[in-house]
């Protein structure tokens, strides 16, 4: 079962002027794979990109664990050079990344298979990235270190790369913070209110609903040296 879901990002118009608006559509597939529909985290991260859209043009952006790729699609529409990725072992998820690009008329967006923690030819071939997007990838603690290994590898190519990530608070297990320090990274929590995401209905979508989602910016601890 396939249907398209619409997201409409807008800003409050100022006095006497039209507000900016962006409408994107992504597929929603009824499927057991996690990557086939939009998670609450994806909408919050997409809103963060939309809020910061003026600083994005020209940046190289990689989305990991992208699934239907709402944040990556918004980034591409805001003038960035986007690569979408999902596990190389999940071809359905990579297909859904492609479908999202087609539905939004973005033939220039690359789609590659990147499995967290795997040093693959596709990962080696990636050019330096400015921003890595990760919506709802920190849900299985046994994957956390694999994700950070991939991010660490990309930090070697560009020590200034930032990981923009949203996670859904589901349990009190908080082993991520300790791993971030172990991997020489630092982490800043961004309040949702600071980018208009402190609401149940973002981009006219009824998401994130009542889920608790947090926004993190993770970077190399020594990026200022
Ligand atoms: C909870 S879904 C989130 C999907 C999307 N980012 C969103 O927020 O709507 C987790 C995503 O991680 C991908 N994934 C799971 N294990 C992975 C792995 N080992 N390497 C790369 N991607 C993986 C899944 O295919 C899925 O797309």
Short mmCIF file of N, CA and C and ligand atoms in Angstrom, two decimals, residues 34-35 37-39 42 63 65-67 86-87 90 93 114-116 135-136 139, ligand 1:
data_model
loop_
_atom_site.label_atom_id
_atom_site.label_comp_id
_atom_site.label_asym_id
_atom_site.label_seq_id
_atom_site.Cartn_x
_atom_site.Cartn_y
_atom_site.Cartn_z
N UNK A 34 11.42 -0.23 8.95
CA UNK A 34 11.29 1.06 9.62
C UNK A 34 11.43 2.24 8.67
N UNK A 35 12.18 2.06 7.57
CA UNK A 35 12.51 3.20 6.72
C UNK A 35 11.43 3.59 5.74
N UNK A 37 8.28 4.79 6.19
CA UNK A 37 7.34 5.86 6.49
C UNK A 37 8.04 6.92 7.34
N UNK A 38 7.39 8.07 7.47
CA UNK A 38 8.01 9.21 8.14
C UNK A 38 7.85 9.07 9.65
N UNK A 39 8.96 9.21 10.37
CA UNK A 39 8.94 9.13 11.83
C UNK A 39 8.86 10.55 12.40
N UNK A 42 11.83 12.84 11.94
CA UNK A 42 12.16 13.35 10.61
C UNK A 42 11.53 14.74 10.41
N UNK A 63 22.52 12.38 4.32
CA UNK A 63 21.57 11.85 5.30
C UNK A 63 21.85 10.36 5.49
N UNK A 65 20.64 6.63 7.39
CA UNK A 65 19.40 6.00 7.87
C UNK A 65 18.21 6.80 7.37
N UNK A 66 18.25 7.18 6.09
CA UNK A 66 17.34 8.22 5.59
C UNK A 66 15.90 7.74 5.44
N UNK A 67 15.69 6.46 5.06
CA UNK A 67 14.33 6.01 4.82
C UNK A 67 13.65 6.90 3.79
N UNK A 86 20.95 4.75 3.07
CA UNK A 86 20.32 3.84 4.03
C UNK A 86 21.15 2.57 3.96
N UNK A 87 20.80 1.60 4.78
CA UNK A 87 21.60 0.38 4.83
C UNK A 87 21.75 -0.27 3.46
N UNK A 90 19.38 -3.13 2.86
CA UNK A 90 17.92 -2.93 2.84
C UNK A 90 17.51 -2.25 1.52
N UNK A 93 14.54 0.13 1.31
CA UNK A 93 14.72 1.47 1.88
C UNK A 93 15.46 2.37 0.89
N UNK A 114 24.78 2.87 2.62
CA UNK A 114 25.81 3.05 3.67
C UNK A 114 25.31 2.35 4.92
N UNK A 115 25.95 1.25 5.26
CA UNK A 115 25.58 0.55 6.50
C UNK A 115 26.47 1.09 7.61
N UNK A 116 25.86 1.45 8.73
CA UNK A 116 26.60 2.06 9.84
C UNK A 116 27.74 1.14 10.28
N UNK A 135 17.87 11.32 11.39
CA UNK A 135 16.60 11.38 12.12
C UNK A 135 16.26 9.99 12.62
N UNK A 136 16.11 9.88 13.91
CA UNK A 136 15.69 8.63 14.54
C UNK A 136 16.58 7.44 14.16
N UNK A 139 18.07 4.47 18.08
CA UNK A 139 16.96 3.78 18.76
C UNK A 139 17.39 2.41 19.28
C1 LIG B 1 13.43 4.60 12.66
S1 LIG B 1 13.87 4.60 10.95
C2 LIG B 1 14.04 6.33 10.62
C3 LIG B 1 13.84 6.65 9.17
C4 LIG B 1 13.92 8.14 8.82
N1 LIG B 1 15.22 8.70 9.13
C5 LIG B 1 12.84 8.91 9.57
O1 LIG B 1 13.13 9.48 10.65
O2 LIG B 1 11.69 8.95 9.09
C6 LIG B 1 15.58 4.05 11.00
C7 LIG B 1 16.29 4.04 9.65
O3 LIG B 1 17.61 3.54 9.82
C8 LIG B 1 17.89 2.58 8.79
N2 LIG B 1 18.87 1.61 9.30
C9 LIG B 1 18.66 0.64 10.22
N3 LIG B 1 19.78 -0.04 10.46
C10 LIG B 1 20.76 0.52 9.66
C11 LIG B 1 22.16 0.27 9.47
N4 LIG B 1 22.78 -0.71 10.15
N5 LIG B 1 22.83 1.04 8.60
C12 LIG B 1 22.21 2.05 7.93
N6 LIG B 1 20.88 2.34 8.07
C13 LIG B 1 20.16 1.59 8.92
C14 LIG B 1 16.53 1.96 8.52
O4 LIG B 1 16.47 1.34 7.25
C15 LIG B 1 15.62 3.16 8.63
O5 LIG B 1 15.52 3.85 7.41
#
